[in-house]
Amino acid sequence: MLQRPVRLVLLLLTLVVFSPTLLAQTLEERLKEIDAYAAKAGADWRVPGFALAIVKDDRVVFVKGYGVRELGRPEPVDGDTLFAVASNTKAFTAAALATLVDEGRLKWDDPVTKHLPWFQLYDPYVTRELTVRDLLSHRSGLATFGGDLLWYETTYPREEILRRVRHLRPVHPFRGRYGYQNIMFLAAGEIVPAVTGKSWDDYVRERFFAPLGMARSNTTLRQLKASQNVASPHNEVGGQVRVVKYSNVDAAGGAAAINSSAAEMAEWVRLQLGRGTYQGKKIFSAAAAREMWTPQTVVSGVGESAEKFNPTVHFNLYGLGWFLSDYRGRKVVTHSGGLDGMTSRVALLPEENLGLVVLTNSETPLQSFLWYKVFDVFTGAPPRDWSAEYLARAVAAREREEAEAKRTEAGRVPDTRPSLPLSAYAGTYGGQMYGDAKVTEEQGRLVVRLVPSPNYVGDLEHWHFDTFRIKWRESVVYPYPRGWVTFVLDARGRVGEMKVDVPNPDFDFKELEFKRADAGAAR
C-alpha cells in the first residue's frame, strides 16, 4: 500500500496534469505578465505600433496589437494588421525548397547552375561549386549585405539583379566564413520557378498561405497597398519619429518580400513547431524540418561582452533559413526581419513547444528582446528587465555615435576649394555591377542621381578639397547619417572617378564603381 504522503503527491500531480482550470489560470497569469511588459516596453521605446502572437502546444494562446498603425491617426494595431516581415521571408523560401526536396525534384546539394545555368559569381570556381545548401546558409564568400544596393529601391527585376551580382567581389573564402546574404536567398527563391514553372510568389501562396489560412498575407507592394488594416513604417531622424513610405522590395523575392500579420504568422509558427505538419496535414517532411534546423555555418563566437550580457547563450549558428542558438539549456530557432520602418521576429523554443511572433512598425530593438521575456515567463526564469538593459545599451551607442561625428567634424580641413569648376565634375559615372550615376550642376551646386534608384537624389555641399558632403533628399527613406562623394582626378587633372561613401550598417556604397563615362570632359 502506498504511504499517505506519496498518495498526496500523486494526487497533486494528477491535478496539475489533468485540471484544465489550473492550467488555464497558470497560462492566464503568464500572458497577463507578458501583456503588461510588452505594453510598457512599447511605450518606453516610443514604438508607434506592434503586434505580438504566442503559440503554445499547437494553440495560438495570445494575439494582441498595441499602439496605432500610423502616428497621428487613431486606427489601432490588432492581430490582423499587416506588416512587412522582411527577412522572416527566408524561412518560407527554405521551406519552399524543402517541399521540392521531399518530392525528389531537387537536392540540397544540387549545384545552383543545375537549375539556374546562367547564374554566375565573381569566381568561376565558386560558380561551379555553389550549391542550394550554400545559398540558404550564408557561406558564399560575399560580404554581409553585399550587393544589397542592387535590389533596394532599384528598378531592376530579380533576374537582372542576379545577372549583375557576378561583378561583386567576395570578401571571404568560399564556405570559409559567414556573410549574411540577401541576394543568395533571392537566387534560392528563383530556383522555385526554374523547377516548377510557377513564380516564387505563387508557389509560396499555394503551398503555405492557402493551407495555413494566411489569406491576407502577400508578397508585393501592390497587394499591400490594396489591403485594409495595414501598418505604416516609421523611423527616427534627429530624435523625432516620423512616418515614411513603404519601399518597394518586390525584387527581393525570396529574401524579404512577404507582408503578413501576427495572427497569420502564428499559423506559420504552428507549422514549424509541428515539424512540417499542420492540423494533421503534412506540408513538408519532418526530415526536411530537421535539415533546416541543423547547423550549417558558424555565425560568430560568443564574445566576452555578449557572454556577460547573456551568459546562458553559448553559440550562434545558421541552418537553412534559420538562426540557431541556445537559451537556458534549450535550443532556439529564430529569425529577425528589418526593412525601412519595420522590424520583426519569429522565435521558437521547440523543446517547450513554444513560439512567438513580434511585428513592429518601427526600427527600435523591441523585437530583439521581447522574445526573451516570453521565453523567461514560460520557462520560469528569474525576472529580468530586458527593455531597461537594452535602453542603457542604446544610450551608450548613441554617445559613441556622437563622439565619432565630432571626430569627423574635427577632421575637416578648413578654407579649401575644389580643384576644378563645378561644371567639370558634372557628367555620367558608372560601373558594370550597379550601373550609372549622373552628376549635374544646378543653381550653383552639384546634384547626384543614382539612375537605377530614381528616389536616390542627393545635394552635394563642398566639404574639403575634392570631397563633397551628400545630403539625400526626402525621397530617400533610409535615415542615412553623414556621407561623402569624392572626385578622383587623373594624371592630366581630369575627373576620372567618383567614390561614394555613406557609412551605415546596411548598405555599402563603396562596393559601387563609378568611373567617368565621358572621360574627355573639360577641366
Short mmCIF file of C-alpha atoms in Angstrom, two decimals:
data_model
loop_
_atom_site.label_atom_id
_atom_site.label_comp_id
_atom_site.label_asym_id
_atom_site.label_seq_id
_atom_site.Cartn_x
_atom_site.Cartn_y
_atom_site.Cartn_z
CA MET A 1 0.00 0.00 0.00
CA LEU A 2 1.21 3.48 -0.83
CA GLN A 3 2.11 5.68 2.07
CA ARG A 4 -0.13 8.69 2.63
CA PRO A 5 2.46 11.41 1.70
CA VAL A 6 3.22 9.60 -1.55
CA ARG A 7 -0.50 9.32 -2.39
CA LEU A 8 -0.88 13.04 -1.66
CA VAL A 9 1.96 13.89 -4.02
CA LEU A 10 0.46 11.74 -6.76
CA LEU A 11 -2.92 13.37 -6.23
CA LEU A 12 -1.40 16.83 -6.59
CA LEU A 13 0.46 15.76 -9.72
CA THR A 14 -2.79 14.42 -11.14
CA LEU A 15 -4.49 17.74 -10.52
CA VAL A 16 -1.66 19.62 -12.22
CA VAL A 17 -1.70 17.32 -15.24
CA PHE A 18 -5.43 16.90 -15.68
CA SER A 19 -7.03 20.08 -14.38
CA PRO A 20 -7.87 22.41 -17.32
CA THR A 21 -8.85 25.12 -14.87
CA LEU A 22 -5.47 25.14 -13.16
CA LEU A 23 -3.66 25.09 -16.50
CA ALA A 24 -5.83 27.93 -17.81
CA GLN A 25 -5.17 30.00 -14.69
CA THR A 26 -1.41 29.45 -14.94
CA LEU A 27 -1.41 30.34 -18.62
CA GLU A 28 -3.59 33.38 -17.96
CA GLU A 29 -1.17 34.66 -15.36
CA ARG A 30 1.78 34.21 -17.69
CA LEU A 31 0.07 36.01 -20.53
CA LYS A 32 -1.04 38.82 -18.25
CA GLU A 33 2.58 39.40 -17.20
CA ILE A 34 3.79 39.36 -20.81
CA ASP A 35 0.99 41.67 -21.90
CA ALA A 36 1.81 44.27 -19.27
CA TYR A 37 5.53 44.06 -20.02
CA ALA A 38 5.02 44.40 -23.78
CA ALA A 39 2.79 47.45 -23.37
CA LYS A 40 5.31 49.21 -21.13
CA ALA A 41 8.26 48.33 -23.37
CA GLY A 42 6.44 49.67 -26.42
CA ALA A 43 5.79 52.96 -24.62
CA ASP A 44 9.35 53.22 -23.29
CA TRP A 45 10.77 52.78 -26.79
CA ARG A 46 8.18 55.07 -28.40
CA VAL A 47 7.06 52.35 -30.78
CA PRO A 48 4.03 53.64 -32.74
CA GLY A 49 2.52 50.18 -33.00
CA PHE A 50 3.28 46.48 -32.83
CA ALA A 51 1.61 43.09 -32.59
CA LEU A 52 2.51 40.00 -30.60
CA ALA A 53 1.31 36.41 -31.04
CA ILE A 54 2.25 33.41 -28.91
CA VAL A 55 1.82 29.72 -29.75
CA LYS A 56 1.96 27.04 -27.06
CA ASP A 57 1.30 23.33 -27.54
CA ASP A 58 -0.09 23.86 -31.06
CA ARG A 59 -2.55 26.53 -29.89
CA VAL A 60 -2.46 30.25 -30.56
CA VAL A 61 -2.85 31.35 -26.95
CA PHE A 62 -2.25 35.07 -27.38
CA VAL A 63 -2.68 37.60 -30.19
CA LYS A 64 -2.77 41.32 -29.49
CA GLY A 65 -1.96 44.63 -31.09
CA TYR A 66 -0.51 47.66 -29.30
CA GLY A 67 -0.50 51.31 -30.31
CA VAL A 68 -1.50 52.68 -33.68
CA ARG A 69 -0.89 51.79 -37.29
CA GLU A 70 0.35 55.30 -38.05
CA LEU A 71 1.41 58.20 -35.87
CA GLY A 72 -1.16 60.98 -35.86
CA ARG A 73 -4.02 58.67 -36.80
CA PRO A 74 -6.35 56.79 -34.44
CA GLU A 75 -6.59 53.39 -36.14
CA PRO A 76 -5.22 50.78 -33.69
CA VAL A 77 -2.96 47.87 -34.43
CA ASP A 78 -4.58 44.48 -33.90
CA GLY A 79 -3.64 40.89 -34.58
CA ASP A 80 -4.74 41.18 -38.22
CA THR A 81 -2.74 44.33 -39.05
CA LEU A 82 -0.34 43.74 -41.94
CA PHE A 83 3.39 44.48 -41.56
CA ALA A 84 6.41 43.79 -43.72
CA VAL A 85 8.08 40.70 -42.21
CA ALA A 86 11.27 41.33 -44.23
CA SER A 87 13.89 38.60 -43.69
CA ASN A 88 11.45 36.31 -41.94
CA THR A 89 10.65 35.56 -45.59
CA LYS A 90 13.84 33.50 -45.76
CA ALA A 91 12.40 30.60 -43.80
CA PHE A 92 9.50 30.42 -46.28
CA THR A 93 11.98 30.16 -49.13
CA ALA A 94 13.91 27.39 -47.40
CA ALA A 95 10.63 25.56 -46.73
CA ALA A 96 9.55 26.01 -50.36
CA LEU A 97 12.73 24.28 -51.49
CA ALA A 98 12.22 21.65 -48.79
CA THR A 99 8.91 20.67 -50.42
CA LEU A 100 10.77 20.17 -53.70
CA VAL A 101 13.39 18.05 -51.92
CA ASP A 102 10.58 15.94 -50.46
CA GLU A 103 9.18 15.45 -53.95
CA GLY A 104 12.56 14.42 -55.39
CA ARG A 105 12.68 17.37 -57.76
CA LEU A 106 15.63 18.99 -56.01
CA LYS A 107 18.52 18.09 -53.71
CA TRP A 108 20.01 20.36 -51.05
CA ASP A 109 23.45 19.75 -52.54
CA ASP A 110 22.50 20.31 -56.18
CA PRO A 111 24.76 22.84 -57.90
CA VAL A 112 22.87 26.09 -58.34
CA THR A 113 23.80 26.09 -62.03
CA LYS A 114 21.88 22.83 -62.49
CA HIS A 115 18.70 24.88 -62.07
CA LEU A 116 19.95 28.39 -62.98
CA PRO A 117 22.54 27.61 -65.68
CA TRP A 118 23.11 31.32 -66.41
CA PHE A 119 23.92 32.20 -62.79
CA GLN A 120 27.49 33.35 -62.10
CA LEU A 121 29.52 34.71 -59.22
CA TYR A 122 32.80 36.59 -59.48
CA ASP A 123 34.94 33.46 -59.03
CA PRO A 124 34.36 30.72 -61.66
CA TYR A 125 35.25 28.04 -59.10
CA VAL A 126 32.56 29.29 -56.70
CA THR A 127 30.07 29.46 -59.57
CA ARG A 128 30.73 25.79 -60.34
CA GLU A 129 30.70 24.56 -56.74
CA LEU A 130 27.93 26.70 -55.20
CA THR A 131 25.01 24.53 -54.02
CA VAL A 132 21.42 25.15 -52.96
CA ARG A 133 22.57 24.50 -49.38
CA ASP A 134 25.18 27.26 -49.74
CA LEU A 135 22.54 29.74 -50.89
CA LEU A 136 20.48 29.08 -47.77
CA SER A 137 23.31 29.18 -45.21
CA HIS A 138 25.20 32.45 -45.88
CA ARG A 139 28.57 30.93 -46.84
CA SER A 140 29.04 32.14 -50.41
CA GLY A 141 32.08 34.26 -49.53
CA LEU A 142 30.22 37.51 -50.18
CA ALA A 143 30.08 40.21 -47.52
CA THR A 144 27.18 40.61 -45.12
CA PHE A 145 24.58 42.67 -47.03
CA GLY A 146 26.95 42.65 -50.00
CA GLY A 147 25.27 43.85 -53.19
CA ASP A 148 22.06 44.92 -51.45
CA LEU A 149 22.01 48.22 -53.32
CA LEU A 150 21.28 46.15 -56.44
CA TRP A 151 17.77 45.31 -55.19
CA TYR A 152 17.00 48.01 -52.65
CA GLU A 153 14.78 50.65 -54.30
CA THR A 154 16.13 49.89 -57.78
CA THR A 155 14.11 49.23 -60.91
CA TYR A 156 15.98 46.00 -61.67
CA PRO A 157 13.87 42.83 -61.87
CA ARG A 158 15.00 39.74 -59.99
CA GLU A 159 16.82 38.04 -62.85
CA GLU A 160 18.72 41.22 -63.72
CA ILE A 161 19.88 41.57 -60.11
CA LEU A 162 21.18 38.02 -60.21
CA ARG A 163 22.93 38.64 -63.52
CA ARG A 164 24.72 41.69 -62.12
CA VAL A 165 25.95 40.01 -58.92
CA ARG A 166 28.69 38.29 -60.97
CA HIS A 167 30.60 41.58 -60.72
CA LEU A 168 30.53 41.63 -56.89
CA ARG A 169 33.88 40.65 -55.39
CA PRO A 170 33.91 38.18 -52.49
CA VAL A 171 35.47 39.19 -49.18
CA HIS A 172 35.75 35.74 -47.56
CA PRO A 173 36.91 32.31 -48.75
CA PHE A 174 34.09 30.25 -50.18
CA ARG A 175 32.44 28.33 -47.30
CA GLY A 176 35.08 29.82 -45.03
CA ARG A 177 33.07 32.38 -43.15
CA TYR A 178 29.54 33.61 -42.52
CA GLY A 179 28.30 36.56 -44.59
CA TYR A 180 24.57 37.34 -44.35
CA GLN A 181 23.37 37.41 -47.95
CA ASN A 182 20.02 38.64 -49.25
CA ILE A 183 20.93 38.14 -52.90
CA MET A 184 21.76 34.47 -52.35
CA PHE A 185 18.27 33.98 -50.90
CA LEU A 186 16.84 35.84 -53.89
CA ALA A 187 18.67 33.27 -56.05
CA ALA A 188 17.28 30.45 -53.90
CA GLY A 189 13.77 31.76 -54.47
CA GLU A 190 14.31 31.86 -58.22
CA ILE A 191 15.10 28.15 -58.22
CA VAL A 192 11.39 27.61 -57.50
CA PRO A 193 10.16 28.81 -60.93
CA ALA A 194 13.10 27.07 -62.60
CA VAL A 195 11.92 23.74 -61.15
CA THR A 196 8.14 24.21 -61.03
CA GLY A 197 7.30 26.76 -63.72
CA LYS A 198 5.48 28.81 -61.04
CA SER A 199 6.76 32.09 -59.67
CA TRP A 200 8.19 32.07 -56.15
CA ASP A 201 5.25 34.28 -55.13
CA ASP A 202 2.61 31.90 -56.47
CA TYR A 203 4.33 28.86 -55.05
CA VAL A 204 4.55 30.33 -51.54
CA ARG A 205 0.90 31.34 -51.77
CA GLU A 206 -0.22 27.88 -52.85
CA ARG A 207 1.99 25.77 -50.58
CA PHE A 208 1.89 27.86 -47.40
CA PHE A 209 -0.51 30.80 -47.36
CA ALA A 210 -3.52 28.81 -48.61
CA PRO A 211 -3.28 25.68 -46.41
CA LEU A 212 -2.35 27.72 -43.31
CA GLY A 213 -5.27 30.12 -43.77
CA MET A 214 -2.93 33.07 -44.34
CA ALA A 215 -5.46 34.70 -46.66
CA ARG A 216 -4.26 38.31 -46.25
CA SER A 217 -0.53 37.61 -46.46
CA ASN A 218 1.07 38.72 -49.72
CA THR A 219 4.38 39.28 -51.50
CA THR A 220 4.12 42.58 -53.39
CA LEU A 221 3.79 46.27 -52.63
CA ARG A 222 0.80 46.46 -54.98
CA GLN A 223 -1.07 43.83 -52.98
CA LEU A 224 -0.13 45.51 -49.72
CA LYS A 225 -1.42 48.89 -50.88
CA ALA A 226 -4.71 47.28 -51.92
CA SER A 227 -5.19 45.77 -48.46
CA GLN A 228 -7.05 47.10 -45.44
CA ASN A 229 -5.64 47.33 -41.91
CA VAL A 230 -2.02 47.99 -42.87
CA ALA A 231 0.65 49.43 -40.58
CA SER A 232 2.72 52.36 -41.83
CA PRO A 233 6.51 52.23 -41.40
CA HIS A 234 8.30 54.72 -39.11
CA ASN A 235 11.90 55.61 -38.42
CA GLU A 236 13.73 58.22 -36.38
CA VAL A 237 15.67 61.25 -37.63
CA GLY A 238 17.15 63.82 -35.28
CA GLY A 239 15.39 62.29 -32.32
CA GLN A 240 11.96 62.56 -33.96
CA VAL A 241 9.90 59.54 -35.00
CA ARG A 242 8.43 60.07 -38.47
CA VAL A 243 6.14 58.23 -40.85
CA VAL A 244 7.86 57.02 -44.03
CA LYS A 245 6.63 55.39 -47.19
CA TYR A 246 6.92 51.70 -47.92
CA SER A 247 9.97 50.89 -50.01
CA ASN A 248 9.30 48.68 -52.99
CA VAL A 249 11.22 45.49 -52.27
CA ASP A 250 9.30 43.20 -54.60
CA ALA A 251 12.56 42.42 -56.37
CA ALA A 252 13.98 40.95 -53.14
CA GLY A 253 11.61 38.00 -53.61
CA GLY A 254 12.71 35.01 -51.57
CA ALA A 255 14.87 37.17 -49.31
CA ALA A 256 12.42 39.72 -47.94
CA ALA A 257 9.16 40.25 -49.84
CA ILE A 258 6.42 38.84 -47.56
CA ASN A 259 3.85 41.02 -45.77
CA SER A 260 1.74 39.38 -43.06
CA SER A 261 0.03 39.78 -39.69
CA ALA A 262 0.75 38.40 -36.23
CA ALA A 263 -2.34 36.21 -36.36
CA GLU A 264 -1.40 34.67 -39.70
CA MET A 265 2.29 34.31 -38.85
CA ALA A 266 1.20 32.42 -35.74
CA GLU A 267 -0.11 29.69 -38.06
CA TRP A 268 3.33 29.57 -39.68
CA VAL A 269 4.80 29.09 -36.19
CA ARG A 270 2.38 26.19 -35.62
CA LEU A 271 3.62 24.57 -38.83
CA GLN A 272 7.24 24.99 -37.76
CA LEU A 273 6.68 23.60 -34.27
CA GLY A 274 4.75 20.76 -35.92
CA ARG A 275 7.89 19.88 -37.92
CA GLY A 276 6.11 20.40 -41.20
CA THR A 277 2.68 19.09 -40.21
CA TYR A 278 -0.26 21.44 -39.74
CA GLN A 279 -3.65 20.29 -38.44
CA GLY A 280 -2.79 16.73 -39.39
CA LYS A 281 -1.66 17.59 -42.93
CA LYS A 282 1.98 17.22 -43.94
CA ILE A 283 3.26 20.34 -45.72
CA PHE A 284 6.90 19.25 -45.63
CA SER A 285 8.57 16.26 -44.01
CA ALA A 286 9.98 16.01 -40.50
CA ALA A 287 13.30 15.12 -42.14
CA ALA A 288 13.26 18.40 -44.06
CA ALA A 289 12.37 20.28 -40.87
CA ARG A 290 15.33 18.66 -39.13
CA GLU A 291 17.62 19.62 -42.03
CA MET A 292 16.55 23.26 -41.88
CA TRP A 293 17.21 23.30 -38.12
CA THR A 294 20.64 21.65 -38.46
CA PRO A 295 23.67 23.97 -38.15
CA GLN A 296 25.44 24.71 -41.43
CA THR A 297 27.51 27.83 -40.69
CA VAL A 298 29.08 29.35 -37.59
CA VAL A 299 27.72 32.89 -37.39
CA SER A 300 30.02 34.09 -34.62
CA GLY A 301 31.56 33.10 -31.36
CA VAL A 302 30.11 34.44 -28.14
CA GLY A 303 32.46 37.26 -27.15
CA GLU A 304 33.25 38.34 -23.62
CA SER A 305 30.79 41.24 -23.54
CA ALA A 306 27.98 39.13 -25.07
CA GLU A 307 28.74 36.35 -22.61
CA LYS A 308 28.42 38.74 -19.69
CA PHE A 309 25.20 40.25 -21.05
CA ASN A 310 23.53 36.93 -21.80
CA PRO A 311 25.50 34.16 -20.09
CA THR A 312 23.06 31.35 -20.95
CA VAL A 313 23.70 31.71 -24.71
CA HIS A 314 26.70 29.66 -25.79
CA PHE A 315 26.66 29.54 -29.59
CA ASN A 316 25.27 31.32 -32.65
CA LEU A 317 24.81 29.28 -35.82
CA TYR A 318 22.81 29.33 -39.05
CA GLY A 319 20.83 26.45 -40.51
CA LEU A 320 18.80 26.74 -43.71
CA GLY A 321 16.76 29.93 -43.39
CA TRP A 322 17.01 29.98 -39.57
CA PHE A 323 19.39 31.20 -36.88
CA LEU A 324 20.14 28.55 -34.27
CA SER A 325 21.31 29.18 -30.72
CA ASP A 326 20.61 28.12 -27.16
CA TYR A 327 18.95 29.79 -24.20
CA ARG A 328 18.90 28.45 -20.67
CA GLY A 329 19.80 24.96 -21.90
CA ARG A 330 17.23 24.84 -24.67
CA LYS A 331 17.59 25.02 -28.43
CA VAL A 332 16.38 28.25 -30.03
CA VAL A 333 15.27 28.57 -33.66
CA THR A 334 14.73 32.17 -34.68
CA HIS A 335 14.96 34.86 -37.33
CA SER A 336 14.60 38.60 -37.37
CA GLY A 337 13.49 40.93 -40.14
CA GLY A 338 14.13 44.56 -40.91
CA LEU A 339 13.18 46.94 -43.69
CA ASP A 340 12.56 50.69 -43.73
CA GLY A 341 10.44 51.44 -40.68
CA MET A 342 9.60 47.79 -39.93
CA THR A 343 11.28 45.20 -37.70
CA SER A 344 10.08 41.73 -36.76
CA ARG A 345 10.95 38.48 -35.04
CA VAL A 346 9.90 34.83 -35.16
CA ALA A 347 11.30 32.77 -32.28
CA LEU A 348 10.77 29.10 -31.42
CA LEU A 349 11.64 27.08 -28.33
CA PRO A 350 10.89 23.63 -29.75
CA GLU A 351 11.50 21.66 -26.54
CA GLU A 352 8.78 23.71 -24.86
CA ASN A 353 6.55 23.58 -27.96
CA LEU A 354 6.56 27.36 -27.70
CA GLY A 355 6.85 30.04 -30.37
CA LEU A 356 6.08 33.69 -30.92
CA VAL A 357 5.86 36.46 -33.49
CA VAL A 358 6.63 40.14 -32.95
CA LEU A 359 5.83 42.61 -35.75
CA THR A 360 6.59 46.33 -35.33
CA ASN A 361 6.21 49.49 -37.40
CA SER A 362 9.42 50.98 -36.02
CA GLU A 363 13.18 50.44 -36.11
CA THR A 364 13.61 50.04 -32.36
CA PRO A 365 15.13 46.89 -30.75
CA LEU A 366 11.73 45.82 -29.35
CA GLN A 367 11.78 42.59 -31.35
CA SER A 368 15.35 41.94 -30.15
CA PHE A 369 14.39 41.42 -26.52
CA LEU A 370 10.63 40.82 -26.23
CA TRP A 371 11.09 37.19 -27.22
CA TYR A 372 13.46 36.69 -24.29
CA LYS A 373 10.77 37.96 -21.95
CA VAL A 374 8.27 35.47 -23.36
CA PHE A 375 10.78 32.64 -23.03
CA ASP A 376 11.62 33.69 -19.47
CA VAL A 377 7.99 33.71 -18.37
CA PHE A 378 7.23 30.30 -19.88
CA THR A 379 10.39 28.63 -18.54
CA GLY A 380 10.29 30.13 -15.06
CA ALA A 381 13.48 32.13 -15.43
CA PRO A 382 14.40 34.76 -12.83
CA PRO A 383 12.85 38.16 -13.64
CA ARG A 384 14.99 40.39 -15.84
CA ASP A 385 14.16 43.78 -17.32
CA TRP A 386 15.43 43.30 -20.86
CA SER A 387 13.90 46.57 -22.04
CA ALA A 388 15.74 48.66 -19.46
CA GLU A 389 19.03 46.96 -20.23
CA TYR A 390 18.62 47.48 -23.96
CA LEU A 391 17.75 51.13 -23.33
CA ALA A 392 21.01 51.58 -21.43
CA ARG A 393 22.94 49.98 -24.30
CA ALA A 394 21.15 52.24 -26.80
CA VAL A 395 22.15 55.35 -24.82
CA ALA A 396 25.78 54.20 -24.78
CA ALA A 397 25.70 53.51 -28.53
CA ARG A 398 24.26 56.96 -29.23
CA GLU A 399 27.02 58.57 -27.19
CA ARG A 400 29.62 56.69 -29.23
CA GLU A 401 28.00 57.85 -32.47
CA GLU A 402 28.00 61.46 -31.31
CA ALA A 403 31.67 61.21 -30.36
CA GLU A 404 32.50 59.78 -33.78
CA ALA A 405 30.59 62.60 -35.50
CA LYS A 406 32.65 65.14 -33.57
CA ARG A 407 35.89 63.42 -34.62
CA THR A 408 34.74 63.51 -38.25
CA GLU A 409 33.92 67.20 -38.00
CA ALA A 410 37.33 67.89 -36.45
CA GLY A 411 39.00 66.14 -39.39
CA ARG A 412 37.60 68.60 -41.91
CA VAL A 413 40.32 70.77 -43.47
CA PRO A 414 39.14 74.40 -43.47
CA ASP A 415 39.46 77.01 -46.21
CA THR A 416 39.94 74.64 -49.16
CA ARG A 417 38.37 74.84 -52.60
CA PRO A 418 37.53 72.27 -55.26
CA SER A 419 40.34 71.69 -57.75
CA LEU A 420 38.07 72.42 -60.72
CA PRO A 421 35.00 74.48 -61.57
CA LEU A 422 31.78 72.70 -60.56
CA SER A 423 30.85 72.16 -64.20
CA ALA A 424 33.93 69.94 -64.61
CA TYR A 425 32.53 67.42 -62.12
CA ALA A 426 29.21 67.12 -63.93
CA GLY A 427 28.78 64.02 -66.06
CA THR A 428 27.92 60.34 -66.09
CA TYR A 429 29.72 57.82 -63.89
CA GLY A 430 29.15 54.10 -63.72
CA GLY A 431 30.28 50.50 -63.49
CA GLN A 432 29.25 47.03 -64.60
CA MET A 433 27.61 45.91 -61.38
CA TYR A 434 25.35 48.75 -60.32
CA GLY A 435 25.01 50.96 -63.38
CA ASP A 436 25.17 54.73 -63.77
CA ALA A 437 25.01 57.84 -61.63
CA LYS A 438 24.58 61.30 -63.10
CA VAL A 439 26.07 64.46 -61.62
CA THR A 440 24.63 67.79 -62.71
CA GLU A 441 25.26 71.41 -61.79
CA GLU A 442 22.03 73.05 -60.66
CA GLN A 443 21.72 76.55 -59.24
CA GLY A 444 25.36 76.76 -58.28
CA ARG A 445 25.69 73.34 -56.62
CA LEU A 446 26.18 69.74 -57.66
CA VAL A 447 23.40 67.17 -57.57
CA VAL A 448 23.90 63.39 -57.87
CA ARG A 449 21.24 60.97 -59.09
CA LEU A 450 21.56 57.18 -58.97
CA VAL A 451 19.95 56.07 -62.22
CA PRO A 452 18.84 52.54 -61.16
CA SER A 453 17.29 54.04 -57.99
CA PRO A 454 15.17 57.03 -59.06
CA ASN A 455 14.43 58.05 -55.46
CA TYR A 456 18.12 58.46 -54.73
CA VAL A 457 18.83 62.13 -55.31
CA GLY A 458 21.42 63.97 -53.22
CA ASP A 459 22.67 67.53 -53.00
CA LEU A 460 26.44 67.94 -52.71
CA GLU A 461 27.98 70.54 -50.42
CA HIS A 462 31.71 71.16 -50.55
CA TRP A 463 33.49 69.56 -47.58
CA HIS A 464 37.18 69.92 -48.38
CA PHE A 465 39.44 69.56 -51.43
CA ASP A 466 37.51 67.41 -53.98
CA THR A 467 35.25 65.83 -51.39
CA PHE A 468 31.62 66.89 -51.02
CA ARG A 469 29.14 66.03 -48.30
CA ILE A 470 25.99 64.41 -49.67
CA LYS A 471 22.58 65.30 -48.25
CA TRP A 472 19.89 62.97 -49.52
CA ARG A 473 16.53 64.47 -50.41
CA GLU A 474 13.25 63.47 -48.76
CA SER A 475 12.60 60.88 -51.47
CA VAL A 476 15.23 58.73 -49.72
CA VAL A 477 13.53 56.88 -46.88
CA TYR A 478 16.56 55.32 -45.23
CA PRO A 479 17.89 57.60 -42.44
CA TYR A 480 21.47 57.76 -43.65
CA PRO A 481 23.98 59.58 -41.44
CA ARG A 482 26.70 61.73 -42.99
CA GLY A 483 28.01 60.68 -46.37
CA TRP A 484 30.65 61.87 -48.81
CA VAL A 485 31.33 61.94 -52.51
CA THR A 486 34.97 62.30 -53.55
CA PHE A 487 36.01 63.05 -57.11
CA VAL A 488 39.32 61.49 -58.15
CA LEU A 489 41.46 63.34 -60.69
CA ASP A 490 43.73 61.55 -63.15
CA ALA A 491 47.29 62.47 -64.08
CA ARG A 492 46.03 65.13 -66.51
CA GLY A 493 43.90 66.83 -63.88
CA ARG A 494 40.64 65.48 -65.27
CA VAL A 495 37.92 63.84 -63.20
CA GLY A 496 38.21 60.09 -63.76
CA GLU A 497 36.14 58.60 -60.97
CA MET A 498 33.59 59.34 -58.27
CA LYS A 499 33.77 57.49 -54.94
CA VAL A 500 30.69 57.41 -52.72
CA ASP A 501 31.00 56.64 -49.01
CA VAL A 502 27.88 56.73 -46.83
CA PRO A 503 28.72 54.87 -43.59
CA ASN A 504 25.72 52.91 -42.31
CA PRO A 505 25.06 49.39 -41.02
CA ASP A 506 23.12 48.09 -44.04
CA PHE A 507 24.34 49.30 -47.43
CA ASP A 508 27.94 49.51 -48.64
CA PHE A 509 28.21 52.30 -51.20
CA LYS A 510 31.94 51.63 -51.51
CA GLU A 511 31.08 48.44 -53.41
CA LEU A 512 29.75 50.56 -56.26
CA GLU A 513 32.10 51.56 -59.04
CA PHE A 514 31.54 54.98 -60.60
CA LYS A 515 34.12 55.52 -63.36
CA ARG A 516 33.75 58.62 -65.51
CA ALA A 517 31.90 57.61 -68.66
CA ASP A 518 32.69 60.81 -70.60
CA ALA A 519 36.45 60.73 -69.98
CA GLY A 520 37.13 63.66 -72.28
CA ALA A 521 35.18 66.14 -70.18
CA ALA A 522 36.52 69.68 -69.96
CA ARG A 523 38.56 70.77 -66.96
#
